[in-house]
């Protein structure tokens, strides 16, 4: 095969890709843009705080000490330095808090809300936006309900206290890490 053959193959591949008949080398099919929106932030907050009289949202920038403490407890570095904490109130009393997390699955971020009770137990996890071509099973209640009642004292590890979903291991890892991160952030902001 001479240099001219290489050019012909390149032109052929470009033509097929342009016509939508060739998607690229194996494995690149996951790079296509897919975005499934299951819940808006407003919708997720309604699920997190049913019947709330009001929901207050407050953006917090971590102090250097808070950031260091969070990273030490998690065992990995934070990618950002702010979080928005949503707190619901009903009849004047707090209904717990919720944070929106965004963690990378296989290639793309998964956006989800973690709602914790006043005593730091997970009450619900809702996947809001899923951007991968496979693994969206992590949005189903069958998967998310296993986080209920979990705290920072639980391992929150696949195949220990969180069951894996076949074909969605990286998504399961991402959501599990995000739930753990949310709980650690909320506890740290409380000074615990």
PDB file of C-alpha atoms in Angstrom:
ATOM      1  CA  UNK A   1       0.000   0.000   0.000  1.00  0.00           C
ATOM      2  CA  UNK A   2       1.632   3.224  -1.139  1.00  0.00           C
ATOM      3  CA  UNK A   3       1.193   6.793   0.100  1.00  0.00           C
ATOM      4  CA  UNK A   4      -1.537   7.369  -2.467  1.00  0.00           C
ATOM      5  CA  UNK A   5      -3.634   4.517  -0.983  1.00  0.00           C
ATOM      6  CA  UNK A   6      -3.502   6.176   2.435  1.00  0.00           C
ATOM      7  CA  UNK A   7      -4.910   9.392   0.967  1.00  0.00           C
ATOM      8  CA  UNK A   8      -7.696   7.479  -0.746  1.00  0.00           C
ATOM      9  CA  UNK A   9      -8.648   5.749   2.529  1.00  0.00           C
ATOM     10  CA  UNK A  10      -8.642   9.086   4.360  1.00  0.00           C
ATOM     11  CA  UNK A  11     -10.888  10.673   1.723  1.00  0.00           C
ATOM     12  CA  UNK A  12     -13.202   7.632   1.812  1.00  0.00           C
ATOM     13  CA  UNK A  13     -13.460   7.747   5.626  1.00  0.00           C
ATOM     14  CA  UNK A  14     -14.161  11.497   5.588  1.00  0.00           C
ATOM     15  CA  UNK A  15     -16.839  11.042   2.909  1.00  0.00           C
ATOM     16  CA  UNK A  16     -18.561   8.249   4.812  1.00  0.00           C
ATOM     17  CA  UNK A  17     -18.443  10.215   8.071  1.00  0.00           C
ATOM     18  CA  UNK A  18     -19.863  13.292   6.350  1.00  0.00           C
ATOM     19  CA  UNK A  19     -22.707  11.210   4.947  1.00  0.00           C
ATOM     20  CA  UNK A  20     -23.403   9.755   8.391  1.00  0.00           C
ATOM     21  CA  UNK A  21     -22.456   6.253   7.243  1.00  0.00           C
ATOM     22  CA  UNK A  22     -19.381   5.865   9.435  1.00  0.00           C
ATOM     23  CA  UNK A  23     -19.126   6.991  13.045  1.00  0.00           C
ATOM     24  CA  UNK A  24     -15.379   6.548  13.521  1.00  0.00           C
ATOM     25  CA  UNK A  25     -13.215   3.917  15.149  1.00  0.00           C
ATOM     26  CA  UNK A  26     -14.712   1.444  17.644  1.00  0.00           C
ATOM     27  CA  UNK A  27     -15.386   3.007  21.036  1.00  0.00           C
ATOM     28  CA  UNK A  28     -16.083   6.506  19.733  1.00  0.00           C
ATOM     29  CA  UNK A  29     -19.818   5.860  19.517  1.00  0.00           C
ATOM     30  CA  UNK A  30     -20.011   6.933  23.177  1.00  0.00           C
ATOM     31  CA  UNK A  31     -18.762  10.395  22.281  1.00  0.00           C
ATOM     32  CA  UNK A  32     -21.919  11.391  20.459  1.00  0.00           C
ATOM     33  CA  UNK A  33     -23.955  14.092  22.182  1.00  0.00           C
ATOM     34  CA  UNK A  34     -26.810  12.590  24.165  1.00  0.00           C
ATOM     35  CA  UNK A  35     -28.636  14.480  26.858  1.00  0.00           C
ATOM     36  CA  UNK A  36     -31.718  13.160  28.594  1.00  0.00           C
ATOM     37  CA  UNK A  37     -33.339  15.657  30.943  1.00  0.00           C
ATOM     38  CA  UNK A  38     -35.486  13.841  33.483  1.00  0.00           C
ATOM     39  CA  UNK A  39     -35.964  16.681  35.976  1.00  0.00           C
ATOM     40  CA  UNK A  40     -35.355  20.398  36.104  1.00  0.00           C
ATOM     41  CA  UNK A  41     -33.870  21.823  39.285  1.00  0.00           C
ATOM     42  CA  UNK A  42     -37.313  23.196  40.216  1.00  0.00           C
ATOM     43  CA  UNK A  43     -38.870  19.755  39.665  1.00  0.00           C
ATOM     44  CA  UNK A  44     -36.189  18.031  41.738  1.00  0.00           C
ATOM     45  CA  UNK A  45     -36.701  20.544  44.569  1.00  0.00           C
ATOM     46  CA  UNK A  46     -40.456  19.816  44.579  1.00  0.00           C
ATOM     47  CA  UNK A  47     -39.685  16.112  44.988  1.00  0.00           C
ATOM     48  CA  UNK A  48     -37.087  16.833  47.675  1.00  0.00           C
ATOM     49  CA  UNK A  49     -39.330  19.156  49.692  1.00  0.00           C
ATOM     50  CA  UNK A  50     -42.959  18.102  49.117  1.00  0.00           C
ATOM     51  CA  UNK A  51     -45.433  20.578  50.546  1.00  0.00           C
ATOM     52  CA  UNK A  52     -42.714  23.020  51.604  1.00  0.00           C
ATOM     53  CA  UNK A  53     -43.836  26.544  52.441  1.00  0.00           C
ATOM     54  CA  UNK A  54     -40.541  27.823  51.078  1.00  0.00           C
ATOM     55  CA  UNK A  55     -37.164  26.658  49.828  1.00  0.00           C
ATOM     56  CA  UNK A  56     -34.112  28.799  50.475  1.00  0.00           C
ATOM     57  CA  UNK A  57     -31.081  28.397  48.223  1.00  0.00           C
ATOM     58  CA  UNK A  58     -27.705  29.651  49.338  1.00  0.00           C
ATOM     59  CA  UNK A  59     -24.419  29.498  47.429  1.00  0.00           C
ATOM     60  CA  UNK A  60     -21.456  28.786  49.700  1.00  0.00           C
ATOM     61  CA  UNK A  61     -17.780  29.170  48.870  1.00  0.00           C
ATOM     62  CA  UNK A  62     -15.650  26.769  50.879  1.00  0.00           C
ATOM     63  CA  UNK A  63     -13.060  28.251  53.193  1.00  0.00           C
ATOM     64  CA  UNK A  64      -9.559  26.813  52.839  1.00  0.00           C
ATOM     65  CA  UNK A  65     -10.138  24.874  56.067  1.00  0.00           C
ATOM     66  CA  UNK A  66     -13.499  23.465  54.894  1.00  0.00           C
ATOM     67  CA  UNK A  67     -12.062  22.464  51.537  1.00  0.00           C
ATOM     68  CA  UNK A  68      -9.101  20.742  53.185  1.00  0.00           C
ATOM     69  CA  UNK A  69     -11.378  18.906  55.613  1.00  0.00           C
ATOM     70  CA  UNK A  70     -13.759  17.768  52.845  1.00  0.00           C
ATOM     71  CA  UNK A  71     -10.896  16.526  50.669  1.00  0.00           C
ATOM     72  CA  UNK A  72      -9.302  14.717  53.609  1.00  0.00           C
ATOM     73  CA  UNK A  73     -12.570  12.962  54.471  1.00  0.00           C
ATOM     74  CA  UNK A  74     -13.280  12.034  50.850  1.00  0.00           C
ATOM     75  CA  UNK A  75      -9.759  10.994  49.943  1.00  0.00           C
ATOM     76  CA  UNK A  76      -9.798  12.962  46.672  1.00  0.00           C
ATOM     77  CA  UNK A  77      -9.594  16.586  45.535  1.00  0.00           C
ATOM     78  CA  UNK A  78     -12.677  18.721  44.923  1.00  0.00           C
ATOM     79  CA  UNK A  79     -13.065  20.126  41.433  1.00  0.00           C
ATOM     80  CA  UNK A  80     -14.886  23.281  42.553  1.00  0.00           C
ATOM     81  CA  UNK A  81     -14.927  25.606  45.516  1.00  0.00           C
ATOM     82  CA  UNK A  82     -18.634  26.422  45.796  1.00  0.00           C
ATOM     83  CA  UNK A  83     -21.862  24.575  46.432  1.00  0.00           C
ATOM     84  CA  UNK A  84     -25.476  25.704  46.474  1.00  0.00           C
ATOM     85  CA  UNK A  85     -27.376  24.308  49.441  1.00  0.00           C
ATOM     86  CA  UNK A  86     -31.170  24.218  49.215  1.00  0.00           C
ATOM     87  CA  UNK A  87     -33.149  24.049  52.450  1.00  0.00           C
ATOM     88  CA  UNK A  88     -36.879  23.443  52.599  1.00  0.00           C
ATOM     89  CA  UNK A  89     -39.177  24.713  55.349  1.00  0.00           C
ATOM     90  CA  UNK A  90     -42.673  23.591  56.279  1.00  0.00           C
ATOM     91  CA  UNK A  91     -44.682  25.169  59.095  1.00  0.00           C
ATOM     92  CA  UNK A  92     -41.527  27.089  60.044  1.00  0.00           C
ATOM     93  CA  UNK A  93     -39.420  23.966  60.568  1.00  0.00           C
ATOM     94  CA  UNK A  94     -36.559  22.726  58.378  1.00  0.00           C
ATOM     95  CA  UNK A  95     -37.237  19.771  56.062  1.00  0.00           C
ATOM     96  CA  UNK A  96     -33.598  18.894  55.456  1.00  0.00           C
ATOM     97  CA  UNK A  97     -31.229  20.068  52.754  1.00  0.00           C
ATOM     98  CA  UNK A  98     -30.436  19.202  49.162  1.00  0.00           C
ATOM     99  CA  UNK A  99     -27.509  19.785  46.825  1.00  0.00           C
ATOM    100  CA  UNK A 100     -27.165  19.327  43.091  1.00  0.00           C
ATOM    101  CA  UNK A 101     -24.112  17.265  42.215  1.00  0.00           C
ATOM    102  CA  UNK A 102     -22.425  16.734  38.879  1.00  0.00           C
ATOM    103  CA  UNK A 103     -20.064  13.792  38.515  1.00  0.00           C
ATOM    104  CA  UNK A 104     -18.403  12.367  35.411  1.00  0.00           C
ATOM    105  CA  UNK A 105     -19.739   8.965  34.314  1.00  0.00           C
ATOM    106  CA  UNK A 106     -17.813   7.247  31.531  1.00  0.00           C
ATOM    107  CA  UNK A 107     -17.299  10.391  29.460  1.00  0.00           C
ATOM    108  CA  UNK A 108     -19.929  12.965  30.393  1.00  0.00           C
ATOM    109  CA  UNK A 109     -21.327  14.511  33.579  1.00  0.00           C
ATOM    110  CA  UNK A 110     -24.360  13.098  35.359  1.00  0.00           C
ATOM    111  CA  UNK A 111     -26.412  15.765  37.145  1.00  0.00           C
ATOM    112  CA  UNK A 112     -28.395  14.672  40.189  1.00  0.00           C
ATOM    113  CA  UNK A 113     -29.840  15.978  43.444  1.00  0.00           C
ATOM    114  CA  UNK A 114     -29.089  14.473  46.842  1.00  0.00           C
ATOM    115  CA  UNK A 115     -31.566  15.289  49.617  1.00  0.00           C
ATOM    116  CA  UNK A 116     -30.529  14.669  53.214  1.00  0.00           C
ATOM    117  CA  UNK A 117     -32.616  14.834  56.376  1.00  0.00           C
ATOM    118  CA  UNK A 118     -31.826  17.229  59.206  1.00  0.00           C
ATOM    119  CA  UNK A 119     -29.788  14.458  60.864  1.00  0.00           C
ATOM    120  CA  UNK A 120     -27.685  13.797  57.736  1.00  0.00           C
ATOM    121  CA  UNK A 121     -29.367  10.697  56.306  1.00  0.00           C
ATOM    122  CA  UNK A 122     -30.039  10.422  52.579  1.00  0.00           C
ATOM    123  CA  UNK A 123     -33.763  10.695  51.918  1.00  0.00           C
ATOM    124  CA  UNK A 124     -33.656  10.627  48.127  1.00  0.00           C
ATOM    125  CA  UNK A 125     -31.411  10.782  45.083  1.00  0.00           C
ATOM    126  CA  UNK A 126     -32.860  11.990  41.785  1.00  0.00           C
ATOM    127  CA  UNK A 127     -30.962  11.919  38.488  1.00  0.00           C
ATOM    128  CA  UNK A 128     -31.818  15.145  36.688  1.00  0.00           C
ATOM    129  CA  UNK A 129     -29.727  14.972  33.487  1.00  0.00           C
ATOM    130  CA  UNK A 130     -28.010  11.934  31.969  1.00  0.00           C
ATOM    131  CA  UNK A 131     -25.638  12.444  29.040  1.00  0.00           C
ATOM    132  CA  UNK A 132     -24.201   8.994  28.222  1.00  0.00           C
ATOM    133  CA  UNK A 133     -25.445   6.559  25.574  1.00  0.00           C
ATOM    134  CA  UNK A 134     -25.575   3.672  28.090  1.00  0.00           C
ATOM    135  CA  UNK A 135     -26.029   3.343  31.844  1.00  0.00           C
ATOM    136  CA  UNK A 136     -29.131   5.482  32.375  1.00  0.00           C
ATOM    137  CA  UNK A 137     -30.466   2.717  34.651  1.00  0.00           C
ATOM    138  CA  UNK A 138     -28.890   4.690  37.515  1.00  0.00           C
ATOM    139  CA  UNK A 139     -31.870   7.044  37.344  1.00  0.00           C
ATOM    140  CA  UNK A 140     -34.343   4.309  38.269  1.00  0.00           C
ATOM    141  CA  UNK A 141     -35.715   3.987  41.801  1.00  0.00           C
ATOM    142  CA  UNK A 142     -34.463   0.412  41.868  1.00  0.00           C
ATOM    143  CA  UNK A 143     -30.937   1.860  41.983  1.00  0.00           C
ATOM    144  CA  UNK A 144     -31.417   5.196  43.786  1.00  0.00           C
ATOM    145  CA  UNK A 145     -33.492   3.881  46.690  1.00  0.00           C
ATOM    146  CA  UNK A 146     -30.516   1.911  48.012  1.00  0.00           C
ATOM    147  CA  UNK A 147     -29.028   5.246  49.166  1.00  0.00           C
ATOM    148  CA  UNK A 148     -31.954   5.942  51.540  1.00  0.00           C
ATOM    149  CA  UNK A 149     -30.833   6.118  55.137  1.00  0.00           C
ATOM    150  CA  UNK A 150     -27.127   6.206  54.230  1.00  0.00           C
ATOM    151  CA  UNK A 151     -24.840   8.562  56.155  1.00  0.00           C
ATOM    152  CA  UNK A 152     -21.155   9.426  56.086  1.00  0.00           C
ATOM    153  CA  UNK A 153     -20.626   6.502  58.461  1.00  0.00           C
ATOM    154  CA  UNK A 154     -21.658   4.030  55.744  1.00  0.00           C
ATOM    155  CA  UNK A 155     -19.023   2.710  53.308  1.00  0.00           C
ATOM    156  CA  UNK A 156     -20.917   3.916  50.201  1.00  0.00           C
ATOM    157  CA  UNK A 157     -18.979   1.492  48.025  1.00  0.00           C
ATOM    158  CA  UNK A 158     -20.026  -0.663  45.103  1.00  0.00           C
ATOM    159  CA  UNK A 159     -20.557  -4.306  46.054  1.00  0.00           C
ATOM    160  CA  UNK A 160     -20.346  -3.452  49.752  1.00  0.00           C
ATOM    161  CA  UNK A 161     -23.485  -1.461  50.524  1.00  0.00           C
ATOM    162  CA  UNK A 162     -24.345  -0.277  46.990  1.00  0.00           C
ATOM    163  CA  UNK A 163     -25.259  -2.837  44.329  1.00  0.00           C
ATOM    164  CA  UNK A 164     -23.764  -2.360  40.890  1.00  0.00           C
ATOM    165  CA  UNK A 165     -25.841  -2.130  37.705  1.00  0.00           C
ATOM    166  CA  UNK A 166     -24.528  -4.372  34.915  1.00  0.00           C
ATOM    167  CA  UNK A 167     -23.330  -2.235  32.023  1.00  0.00           C
ATOM    168  CA  UNK A 168     -23.391   0.955  34.090  1.00  0.00           C
ATOM    169  CA  UNK A 169     -20.448   0.522  36.470  1.00  0.00           C
ATOM    170  CA  UNK A 170     -18.907   3.937  35.799  1.00  0.00           C
ATOM    171  CA  UNK A 171     -22.265   5.667  36.211  1.00  0.00           C
ATOM    172  CA  UNK A 172     -22.841   3.768  39.469  1.00  0.00           C
ATOM    173  CA  UNK A 173     -19.393   4.839  40.697  1.00  0.00           C
ATOM    174  CA  UNK A 174     -20.086   8.463  39.738  1.00  0.00           C
ATOM    175  CA  UNK A 175     -23.455   8.671  41.495  1.00  0.00           C
ATOM    176  CA  UNK A 176     -22.137   6.840  44.569  1.00  0.00           C
ATOM    177  CA  UNK A 177     -19.140   9.194  44.814  1.00  0.00           C
ATOM    178  CA  UNK A 178     -21.453  12.192  44.397  1.00  0.00           C
ATOM    179  CA  UNK A 179     -23.769  11.032  47.179  1.00  0.00           C
ATOM    180  CA  UNK A 180     -20.803  10.553  49.502  1.00  0.00           C
ATOM    181  CA  UNK A 181     -19.434  13.967  48.529  1.00  0.00           C
ATOM    182  CA  UNK A 182     -22.803  15.648  49.156  1.00  0.00           C
ATOM    183  CA  UNK A 183     -23.076  14.134  52.645  1.00  0.00           C
ATOM    184  CA  UNK A 184     -19.502  15.082  53.563  1.00  0.00           C
ATOM    185  CA  UNK A 185     -20.018  18.646  52.288  1.00  0.00           C
ATOM    186  CA  UNK A 186     -23.234  19.099  54.281  1.00  0.00           C
ATOM    187  CA  UNK A 187     -21.643  17.725  57.468  1.00  0.00           C
ATOM    188  CA  UNK A 188     -18.550  19.872  57.035  1.00  0.00           C
ATOM    189  CA  UNK A 189     -20.613  23.021  56.485  1.00  0.00           C
ATOM    190  CA  UNK A 190     -22.402  22.162  59.752  1.00  0.00           C
ATOM    191  CA  UNK A 191     -19.029  22.056  61.512  1.00  0.00           C
ATOM    192  CA  UNK A 192     -19.226  18.298  62.103  1.00  0.00           C
TER     193      UNK A 192
END
